[in-house]
Amino acid sequence: MAVVTSALVRKLARFMSLDPLELEALGRLERARRTVRADTDLVHERQTEHTAFILEEGWAFAYKMLQDGSRQVIDFALPGDFMGLRSVLLRTSDHSFAAVTDIVVAEISTRQMIETFQRLPRLGVAALWAASRDEAMVVEHLVSVGRRDALERTAHLLVELGLRLEFVGLGTAASYPCPINQYYLADALGLTAIHINRVLRKLREQGLVTVRDGRVEVHDLKGLRRLADYHGGYLDQEDEPEG
Amino acid sequence: MAVVTSALVRKLARFMSLDPLELEALGRLERARRTVRADTDLVHERQTEHTAFILEEGWAFAYKMLQDGSRQVIDFALPGDFMGLRSVLLRTSDHSFAAVTDIVVAEISTRQMIETFQRLPRLGVAALWAASRDEAMVVEHLVSVGRRDALERTAHLLVELGLRLEFVGLGTAASYPCPINQYYLADALGLTAIHINRVLRKLREQGLVTVRDGRVEVHDLKGLRRLADYHGGYLDQEDEPEG
DNA sequence: CGGCAAGTTGAACCGCCTCAATGACGGTGG
DNA sequence: CCACCGTCATTGAGGCGGTTCAACTTGCCG
């Protein structure tokens, strides 16, 4: 059997070492793959049946729509991320999930998850770790939207995405693919796409970062982190020097 | 032994029935009580030792400070709420906890928690339920700050607090004690205290709600919920009629 | 070539912030 | 008993960050 490590395995391996049994169980969780087209929903808000997903390939996002048609993006999911773990226990999912790009997900039933984590408790702990890391990101996101200005919060998101992608081996903090357009950025950061455009221009003019053609190129990581007041501790990974 | 049900027991009892063994275990978790004075920290950001707390009496809050001295309140904790569950698994706590009023907390060690939840898995599930409910509240908070205007997000918070207090028997959705001053409200909602003042005046003038002398009196719950676009599904309780 | 999605730019507006004062209240000490 | 605090609430005036509305551009795809 070929050694294909999924993004999830790469991520969890950074948290703890995985023995063959655990690797095999993860492989089984990730077996039931399914493709979802860009721009389509995986789970819709207030849906009652609860399955969770592991994102295998592509980018997705969690969001919530409001009365007036405006949208708040809660978080972006990258390969290796769980989606919908949070709402497995709640009776109704509190928000929706959709694909940014075409994506591949592994669907896991609640029953299957419980069975696996009961048999291999260390995997359960790892999943909890991943979940609390995700929640810490949402908290940081709230801090950004509540108390950082447009420039700072945009910088913050761009730094965070780079670190997360580096974590699963899909880019580096200084340069990574990013299929997120200015509308997504706006809805994530509580701004308008028009203003995001001006913000990105300013970040470019200040020699900090360029966002173009589906790529983010960071020219001055230190400067970008300083602007964002970025402290990556909540990602629970070895911090870069000059954190 | 007298039948004193803690707020935590009252809350969990709404989620699932608790047998005597479970009640006894909860009682033991809540035994090690400690008083903390208003305005003092329980856990400080980047602290590495991890204990969690159950809030027994009083109000507390989770927050994060920024470089420039501004503060973002992540959430308010009410009696019966866990505090710090989220960061037990992360290597460093990502934010601080402090008391709003004088509070009584029960301190629980990670070891004690693991032991209890292993012995009584249903309690573990209940704790997970509480944790995902808390996270859903943070998500809703993010939506408020990102996409609702000052009036809407203030209304949203006031409605939510009422329902949560009612949930643990400490008030009703229409009238409840609330020791939160305008500075706390401002830091929670991503606004300034000055603007909160004007917002509260407007809410009062519109006959929706009065916030005064440590109490919230809702005059028009329906109207307040409509303004806030409030859908309480994420609290996972029977929704009021006319949700 | 036409059409649509995404990006870019300008100008005017407005929600909320900043700065500055003033009022209401309870606590404390002289 | 009152003068003096400190904390919180309240109000006004002016300014700024981000929105809104309205083009126009660019690139891709059929």
Short mmCIF file of C-alpha atoms in Angstrom, two decimals, chain A residues 9-165:
data_model
loop_
_atom_site.label_atom_id
_atom_site.label_comp_id
_atom_site.label_asym_id
_atom_site.label_seq_id
_atom_site.Cartn_x
_atom_site.Cartn_y
_atom_site.Cartn_z
CA VAL A 9 -2.40 13.07 9.01
CA ARG A 10 0.28 15.67 8.43
CA LYS A 11 -1.54 18.06 10.72
CA LEU A 12 -2.16 15.61 13.54
CA ALA A 13 1.38 14.29 13.28
CA ARG A 14 2.56 17.72 14.36
CA PHE A 15 0.50 17.41 17.49
CA MET A 16 1.40 13.87 18.44
CA SER A 17 3.01 10.81 16.91
CA LEU A 18 0.61 8.36 15.29
CA ASP A 19 1.04 4.62 15.48
CA PRO A 20 0.12 2.26 12.61
CA LEU A 21 -3.26 1.43 14.13
CA GLU A 22 -4.14 5.08 14.38
CA LEU A 23 -2.92 5.81 10.88
CA GLU A 24 -5.03 2.98 9.59
CA ALA A 25 -8.12 4.25 11.43
CA LEU A 26 -7.63 7.73 10.03
CA GLY A 27 -7.27 6.24 6.58
CA ARG A 28 -10.59 4.53 7.07
CA LEU A 29 -12.27 7.74 8.23
CA GLU A 30 -11.00 9.43 5.12
CA ARG A 31 -12.05 6.71 2.74
CA ALA A 32 -15.58 7.79 1.81
CA ARG A 33 -14.61 10.61 -0.48
CA ARG A 34 -16.90 12.85 -2.36
CA THR A 35 -16.37 15.77 -4.68
CA VAL A 36 -18.24 19.02 -4.25
CA ARG A 37 -18.28 21.75 -6.86
CA ALA A 38 -17.07 25.25 -6.16
CA ASP A 39 -19.71 27.57 -4.79
CA THR A 40 -22.08 24.89 -3.61
CA ASP A 41 -23.28 24.14 -0.10
CA LEU A 42 -22.21 21.11 1.90
CA VAL A 43 -24.37 21.75 4.91
CA HIS A 44 -27.07 24.27 5.18
CA GLU A 45 -27.86 26.26 8.26
CA ARG A 46 -30.61 24.75 10.39
CA GLN A 47 -30.17 21.41 8.77
CA THR A 48 -30.82 18.78 11.39
CA GLU A 49 -28.96 15.71 10.19
CA HIS A 50 -25.42 15.86 11.40
CA THR A 51 -22.45 14.52 9.62
CA ALA A 52 -19.00 15.95 9.82
CA PHE A 53 -16.46 16.21 7.04
CA ILE A 54 -12.75 16.11 6.65
CA LEU A 55 -11.60 18.42 3.91
CA GLU A 56 -9.15 16.53 1.71
CA GLU A 57 -8.52 18.91 -1.14
CA GLY A 58 -9.45 22.50 -1.97
CA TRP A 59 -10.74 25.35 0.12
CA ALA A 60 -14.08 25.66 1.85
CA PHE A 61 -15.67 28.03 4.31
CA ALA A 62 -18.25 28.29 7.03
CA TYR A 63 -20.61 31.23 6.86
CA LYS A 64 -23.86 32.68 7.97
CA MET A 65 -26.35 34.71 5.97
CA LEU A 66 -28.35 37.56 7.46
CA GLN A 67 -31.83 38.87 6.71
CA ASP A 68 -30.57 41.68 4.54
CA GLY A 69 -28.53 39.37 2.35
CA SER A 70 -25.19 40.18 3.90
CA ARG A 71 -22.86 37.33 4.72
CA GLN A 72 -20.37 36.69 7.47
CA VAL A 73 -17.64 34.17 6.78
CA ILE A 74 -16.84 32.40 10.05
CA ASP A 75 -13.72 30.64 8.95
CA PHE A 76 -11.97 29.10 6.01
CA ALA A 77 -11.29 25.39 5.95
CA LEU A 78 -8.06 24.10 4.44
CA PRO A 79 -7.11 20.52 3.61
CA GLY A 80 -6.81 18.52 6.80
CA ASP A 81 -9.48 20.50 8.60
CA PHE A 82 -12.59 19.05 10.12
CA MET A 83 -15.81 20.72 9.14
CA GLY A 84 -18.95 20.57 11.18
CA LEU A 85 -17.40 18.94 14.22
CA ARG A 86 -18.70 21.80 16.29
CA SER A 87 -22.32 21.23 15.42
CA VAL A 88 -22.44 17.48 15.77
CA LEU A 89 -23.81 17.78 19.27
CA LEU A 90 -26.07 20.73 18.75
CA ARG A 91 -29.49 19.82 17.51
CA THR A 92 -29.29 22.14 14.59
CA SER A 93 -26.25 23.33 12.76
CA ASP A 94 -25.85 27.00 13.40
CA HIS A 95 -24.27 27.91 10.11
CA SER A 96 -23.63 26.72 6.60
CA PHE A 97 -20.63 25.24 4.84
CA ALA A 98 -19.77 25.71 1.23
CA ALA A 99 -16.92 25.08 -1.15
CA VAL A 100 -14.73 27.90 -2.37
CA THR A 101 -13.02 25.79 -5.01
CA ASP A 102 -13.95 22.34 -6.19
CA ILE A 103 -13.20 20.24 -3.15
CA VAL A 104 -12.87 16.64 -2.05
CA VAL A 105 -14.29 15.78 1.34
CA ALA A 106 -14.51 12.63 3.40
CA GLU A 107 -17.88 12.29 5.03
CA ILE A 108 -17.91 10.78 8.48
CA SER A 109 -21.02 9.82 10.36
CA THR A 110 -21.40 10.59 14.02
CA ARG A 111 -21.61 6.86 14.73
CA GLN A 112 -18.36 6.17 12.89
CA MET A 113 -16.61 8.97 14.69
CA ILE A 114 -17.74 7.84 18.12
CA GLU A 115 -16.75 4.27 17.37
CA THR A 116 -13.28 5.31 16.22
CA PHE A 117 -12.57 7.68 19.07
CA GLN A 118 -13.80 5.17 21.60
CA ARG A 119 -11.53 2.48 20.24
CA LEU A 120 -8.56 4.84 19.88
CA PRO A 121 -8.90 7.54 22.51
CA ARG A 122 -5.69 9.27 21.50
CA LEU A 123 -7.32 10.06 18.17
CA GLY A 124 -10.22 11.50 20.09
CA VAL A 125 -7.85 13.76 21.94
CA ALA A 126 -6.25 14.77 18.67
CA ALA A 127 -9.64 15.66 17.24
CA LEU A 128 -10.41 17.72 20.32
CA TRP A 129 -7.09 19.46 19.92
CA ALA A 130 -7.96 20.28 16.31
CA ALA A 131 -11.36 21.51 17.38
CA SER A 132 -10.02 23.78 20.09
CA ARG A 133 -7.43 25.11 17.68
CA ASP A 134 -10.25 25.94 15.29
CA GLU A 135 -12.15 27.65 18.03
CA ALA A 136 -9.12 29.68 19.00
CA MET A 137 -9.01 30.86 15.40
CA VAL A 138 -12.61 31.95 15.55
CA VAL A 139 -11.85 33.84 18.75
CA GLU A 140 -8.90 35.56 17.12
CA HIS A 141 -11.14 36.36 14.20
CA LEU A 142 -13.62 37.97 16.55
CA VAL A 143 -10.85 40.06 18.05
CA SER A 144 -9.83 41.18 14.58
CA VAL A 145 -13.28 42.21 13.51
CA GLY A 146 -14.06 43.83 16.84
CA ARG A 147 -10.92 45.76 17.53
CA ARG A 148 -8.50 45.87 14.61
CA ASP A 149 -8.83 48.30 11.73
CA ALA A 150 -9.16 47.15 8.14
CA LEU A 151 -5.44 47.09 7.42
CA GLU A 152 -4.56 45.19 10.56
CA ARG A 153 -7.26 42.59 10.27
CA THR A 154 -6.50 41.90 6.63
CA ALA A 155 -2.83 41.48 7.47
CA HIS A 156 -3.78 39.19 10.31
CA LEU A 157 -5.81 36.89 8.12
CA LEU A 158 -3.12 36.71 5.47
CA VAL A 159 -0.46 35.79 8.02
CA GLU A 160 -2.67 33.16 9.60
CA LEU A 161 -3.57 31.50 6.32
CA GLY A 162 0.11 31.26 5.40
CA LEU A 163 1.01 29.58 8.65
CA ARG A 164 -1.88 27.15 8.42
CA LEU A 165 -0.97 26.15 4.88
#
